[in-house]
Amino acid sequence: MNIKQLVAKALVTTSLLVTACLAQADDQITLGRTILLGAGDHGAKIPLLICRKSDALKVRAERNLNLEKIIVTFNNGSTKTISFYRDLKKDQETQWRGFGYNRCVKKLEVFGNSDGSRAGVKVLGRKK
């Protein structure tokens, strides 16, 4: 093997390692799942056994639903209400909604109504 081939292989290997590290830098994690029932004023609670660090969240609908808001409770007891007020079709996602910085999420409460008898909701977090 000559020097040019060795350098070319080293560059390809290095670029693959760098792109793999960059892909992992913005991973999304599942914070929780719940089911929204027909109409109701109570939120569907998603307690987390351990706190999950995230800097943003988004919602994926597993069935058609009307998403109103999510109340996020952090490890220190503070809460943040994120309003959506939009209809989501099956397998549709919202945009990322940021917290401002990386925070430890302890509990989620999802408010909304399903179009049918029930609708599944998946709340995703972004891990940086």
PDB file of C-alpha atoms in Angstrom:
ATOM      1  CA  MET A   1       0.000   0.000   0.000  1.00  0.00           C
ATOM      2  CA  ASN A   2       1.446   3.351  -0.934  1.00  0.00           C
ATOM      3  CA  ILE A   3       1.253   6.569   1.052  1.00  0.00           C
ATOM      4  CA  LYS A   4      -1.566   8.129  -1.059  1.00  0.00           C
ATOM      5  CA  GLN A   5      -3.890   5.193  -0.460  1.00  0.00           C
ATOM      6  CA  LEU A   6      -3.092   5.192   3.241  1.00  0.00           C
ATOM      7  CA  VAL A   7      -3.816   8.917   3.568  1.00  0.00           C
ATOM      8  CA  ALA A   8      -7.059   8.570   1.576  1.00  0.00           C
ATOM      9  CA  LYS A   9      -8.278   5.736   3.813  1.00  0.00           C
ATOM     10  CA  ALA A  10      -7.343   7.705   6.927  1.00  0.00           C
ATOM     11  CA  LEU A  11      -9.325  10.729   5.695  1.00  0.00           C
ATOM     12  CA  VAL A  12     -12.389   8.615   4.898  1.00  0.00           C
ATOM     13  CA  THR A  13     -12.247   6.919   8.296  1.00  0.00           C
ATOM     14  CA  THR A  14     -11.868  10.242  10.107  1.00  0.00           C
ATOM     15  CA  SER A  15     -14.776  11.809   8.231  1.00  0.00           C
ATOM     16  CA  LEU A  16     -17.005   8.817   9.065  1.00  0.00           C
ATOM     17  CA  LEU A  17     -16.157   9.131  12.745  1.00  0.00           C
ATOM     18  CA  VAL A  18     -16.844  12.871  12.752  1.00  0.00           C
ATOM     19  CA  THR A  19     -20.222  12.493  11.013  1.00  0.00           C
ATOM     20  CA  ALA A  20     -21.206   9.726  13.441  1.00  0.00           C
ATOM     21  CA  CYS A  21     -20.418  12.010  16.390  1.00  0.00           C
ATOM     22  CA  LEU A  22     -22.387  14.875  14.847  1.00  0.00           C
ATOM     23  CA  ALA A  23     -25.394  12.622  14.239  1.00  0.00           C
ATOM     24  CA  GLN A  24     -25.434  11.658  17.910  1.00  0.00           C
ATOM     25  CA  ALA A  25     -25.190  15.269  19.082  1.00  0.00           C
ATOM     26  CA  ASP A  26     -28.844  16.009  18.270  1.00  0.00           C
ATOM     27  CA  ASP A  27     -30.559  12.740  19.243  1.00  0.00           C
ATOM     28  CA  GLN A  28     -34.241  12.602  20.008  1.00  0.00           C
ATOM     29  CA  ILE A  29     -35.473  10.534  22.926  1.00  0.00           C
ATOM     30  CA  THR A  30     -38.951   9.406  23.894  1.00  0.00           C
ATOM     31  CA  LEU A  31     -39.998  11.244  27.036  1.00  0.00           C
ATOM     32  CA  GLY A  32     -43.302   9.425  27.287  1.00  0.00           C
ATOM     33  CA  ARG A  33     -46.488   8.117  25.702  1.00  0.00           C
ATOM     34  CA  THR A  34     -50.105   8.485  26.682  1.00  0.00           C
ATOM     35  CA  ILE A  35     -53.634   8.149  25.361  1.00  0.00           C
ATOM     36  CA  LEU A  36     -56.029  11.075  25.036  1.00  0.00           C
ATOM     37  CA  LEU A  37     -59.702  10.239  25.420  1.00  0.00           C
ATOM     38  CA  GLY A  38     -62.669  11.920  23.705  1.00  0.00           C
ATOM     39  CA  ALA A  39     -63.438  15.208  25.449  1.00  0.00           C
ATOM     40  CA  GLY A  40     -62.150  16.146  28.839  1.00  0.00           C
ATOM     41  CA  ASP A  41     -60.718  18.967  30.919  1.00  0.00           C
ATOM     42  CA  HIS A  42     -58.143  16.812  32.659  1.00  0.00           C
ATOM     43  CA  GLY A  43     -54.693  16.276  31.250  1.00  0.00           C
ATOM     44  CA  ALA A  44     -53.178  12.880  30.588  1.00  0.00           C
ATOM     45  CA  LYS A  45     -50.265  12.585  32.991  1.00  0.00           C
ATOM     46  CA  ILE A  46     -46.935  11.054  32.036  1.00  0.00           C
ATOM     47  CA  PRO A  47     -44.783  10.618  35.152  1.00  0.00           C
ATOM     48  CA  LEU A  48     -41.131   9.870  34.484  1.00  0.00           C
ATOM     49  CA  LEU A  49     -39.358   7.481  36.834  1.00  0.00           C
ATOM     50  CA  ILE A  50     -36.055   9.253  36.323  1.00  0.00           C
ATOM     51  CA  CYS A  51     -35.556  12.786  35.180  1.00  0.00           C
ATOM     52  CA  ARG A  52     -34.673  13.051  31.472  1.00  0.00           C
ATOM     53  CA  LYS A  53     -32.445  15.888  30.269  1.00  0.00           C
ATOM     54  CA  SER A  54     -33.785  17.696  27.231  1.00  0.00           C
ATOM     55  CA  ASP A  55     -33.640  21.198  25.759  1.00  0.00           C
ATOM     56  CA  ALA A  56     -36.851  20.957  23.672  1.00  0.00           C
ATOM     57  CA  LEU A  57     -39.862  18.777  23.001  1.00  0.00           C
ATOM     58  CA  LYS A  58     -42.210  17.897  20.172  1.00  0.00           C
ATOM     59  CA  VAL A  59     -45.335  15.756  19.886  1.00  0.00           C
ATOM     60  CA  ARG A  60     -46.111  12.949  17.446  1.00  0.00           C
ATOM     61  CA  ALA A  61     -49.735  11.888  17.003  1.00  0.00           C
ATOM     62  CA  GLU A  62     -50.403   8.176  16.642  1.00  0.00           C
ATOM     63  CA  ARG A  63     -54.050   8.942  15.677  1.00  0.00           C
ATOM     64  CA  ASN A  64     -55.973  12.093  14.761  1.00  0.00           C
ATOM     65  CA  LEU A  65     -56.255  14.501  17.684  1.00  0.00           C
ATOM     66  CA  ASN A  66     -56.649  18.116  18.751  1.00  0.00           C
ATOM     67  CA  LEU A  67     -53.618  19.063  20.869  1.00  0.00           C
ATOM     68  CA  GLU A  68     -54.082  22.014  23.223  1.00  0.00           C
ATOM     69  CA  LYS A  69     -51.081  22.263  25.519  1.00  0.00           C
ATOM     70  CA  ILE A  70     -48.452  20.412  27.521  1.00  0.00           C
ATOM     71  CA  ILE A  71     -47.432  21.307  31.058  1.00  0.00           C
ATOM     72  CA  VAL A  72     -43.848  20.286  31.737  1.00  0.00           C
ATOM     73  CA  THR A  73     -42.655  19.857  35.326  1.00  0.00           C
ATOM     74  CA  PHE A  74     -38.917  20.060  35.854  1.00  0.00           C
ATOM     75  CA  ASN A  75     -36.749  18.475  38.538  1.00  0.00           C
ATOM     76  CA  ASN A  76     -36.641  21.647  40.666  1.00  0.00           C
ATOM     77  CA  GLY A  77     -40.470  21.827  40.765  1.00  0.00           C
ATOM     78  CA  SER A  78     -40.893  24.664  38.284  1.00  0.00           C
ATOM     79  CA  THR A  79     -43.350  24.226  35.413  1.00  0.00           C
ATOM     80  CA  LYS A  80     -43.633  25.499  31.863  1.00  0.00           C
ATOM     81  CA  THR A  81     -46.819  25.502  29.797  1.00  0.00           C
ATOM     82  CA  ILE A  82     -46.292  25.009  26.079  1.00  0.00           C
ATOM     83  CA  SER A  83     -49.387  25.846  24.016  1.00  0.00           C
ATOM     84  CA  PHE A  84     -50.032  24.151  20.676  1.00  0.00           C
ATOM     85  CA  TYR A  85     -53.778  24.542  19.882  1.00  0.00           C
ATOM     86  CA  ARG A  86     -53.679  22.612  16.621  1.00  0.00           C
ATOM     87  CA  ASP A  87     -55.095  19.538  14.953  1.00  0.00           C
ATOM     88  CA  LEU A  88     -52.685  16.697  14.242  1.00  0.00           C
ATOM     89  CA  LYS A  89     -53.360  13.890  11.825  1.00  0.00           C
ATOM     90  CA  LYS A  90     -52.012  10.359  12.244  1.00  0.00           C
ATOM     91  CA  ASP A  91     -48.170  10.253  12.267  1.00  0.00           C
ATOM     92  CA  GLN A  92     -47.924  14.058  12.090  1.00  0.00           C
ATOM     93  CA  GLU A  93     -45.458  15.922  14.331  1.00  0.00           C
ATOM     94  CA  THR A  94     -45.252  19.411  15.776  1.00  0.00           C
ATOM     95  CA  GLN A  95     -42.173  21.597  15.540  1.00  0.00           C
ATOM     96  CA  TRP A  96     -39.563  21.578  18.308  1.00  0.00           C
ATOM     97  CA  ARG A  97     -40.482  23.842  21.227  1.00  0.00           C
ATOM     98  CA  GLY A  98     -37.426  24.823  23.251  1.00  0.00           C
ATOM     99  CA  PHE A  99     -36.942  25.313  26.978  1.00  0.00           C
ATOM    100  CA  GLY A 100     -34.097  27.800  26.517  1.00  0.00           C
ATOM    101  CA  TYR A 101     -31.437  25.437  27.815  1.00  0.00           C
ATOM    102  CA  ASN A 102     -30.948  21.795  28.799  1.00  0.00           C
ATOM    103  CA  ARG A 103     -33.327  20.953  31.674  1.00  0.00           C
ATOM    104  CA  CYS A 104     -34.275  17.853  33.612  1.00  0.00           C
ATOM    105  CA  VAL A 105     -37.901  16.859  32.834  1.00  0.00           C
ATOM    106  CA  LYS A 106     -39.701  15.053  35.664  1.00  0.00           C
ATOM    107  CA  LYS A 107     -43.394  14.983  34.610  1.00  0.00           C
ATOM    108  CA  LEU A 108     -45.547  15.814  31.562  1.00  0.00           C
ATOM    109  CA  GLU A 109     -49.254  16.570  31.402  1.00  0.00           C
ATOM    110  CA  VAL A 110     -50.846  16.535  27.935  1.00  0.00           C
ATOM    111  CA  PHE A 111     -54.138  18.337  27.275  1.00  0.00           C
ATOM    112  CA  GLY A 112     -56.204  17.700  24.172  1.00  0.00           C
ATOM    113  CA  ASN A 113     -59.047  15.721  22.641  1.00  0.00           C
ATOM    114  CA  SER A 114     -59.144  12.789  20.282  1.00  0.00           C
ATOM    115  CA  ASP A 115     -61.200  12.767  17.104  1.00  0.00           C
ATOM    116  CA  GLY A 116     -62.335   9.191  17.776  1.00  0.00           C
ATOM    117  CA  SER A 117     -62.691   7.383  21.043  1.00  0.00           C
ATOM    118  CA  ARG A 118     -58.987   7.681  21.902  1.00  0.00           C
ATOM    119  CA  ALA A 119     -55.726   8.864  20.382  1.00  0.00           C
ATOM    120  CA  GLY A 120     -52.160   7.969  21.223  1.00  0.00           C
ATOM    121  CA  VAL A 121     -49.594  10.699  21.785  1.00  0.00           C
ATOM    122  CA  LYS A 122     -45.817  10.354  21.869  1.00  0.00           C
ATOM    123  CA  VAL A 123     -43.783  13.170  23.430  1.00  0.00           C
ATOM    124  CA  LEU A 124     -40.210  13.387  22.166  1.00  0.00           C
ATOM    125  CA  GLY A 125     -37.309  15.273  23.696  1.00  0.00           C
ATOM    126  CA  ARG A 126     -34.150  16.540  22.077  1.00  0.00           C
ATOM    127  CA  LYS A 127     -30.899  15.570  23.756  1.00  0.00           C
ATOM    128  CA  LYS A 128     -27.847  17.716  23.112  1.00  0.00           C
TER     129      LYS A 128
END
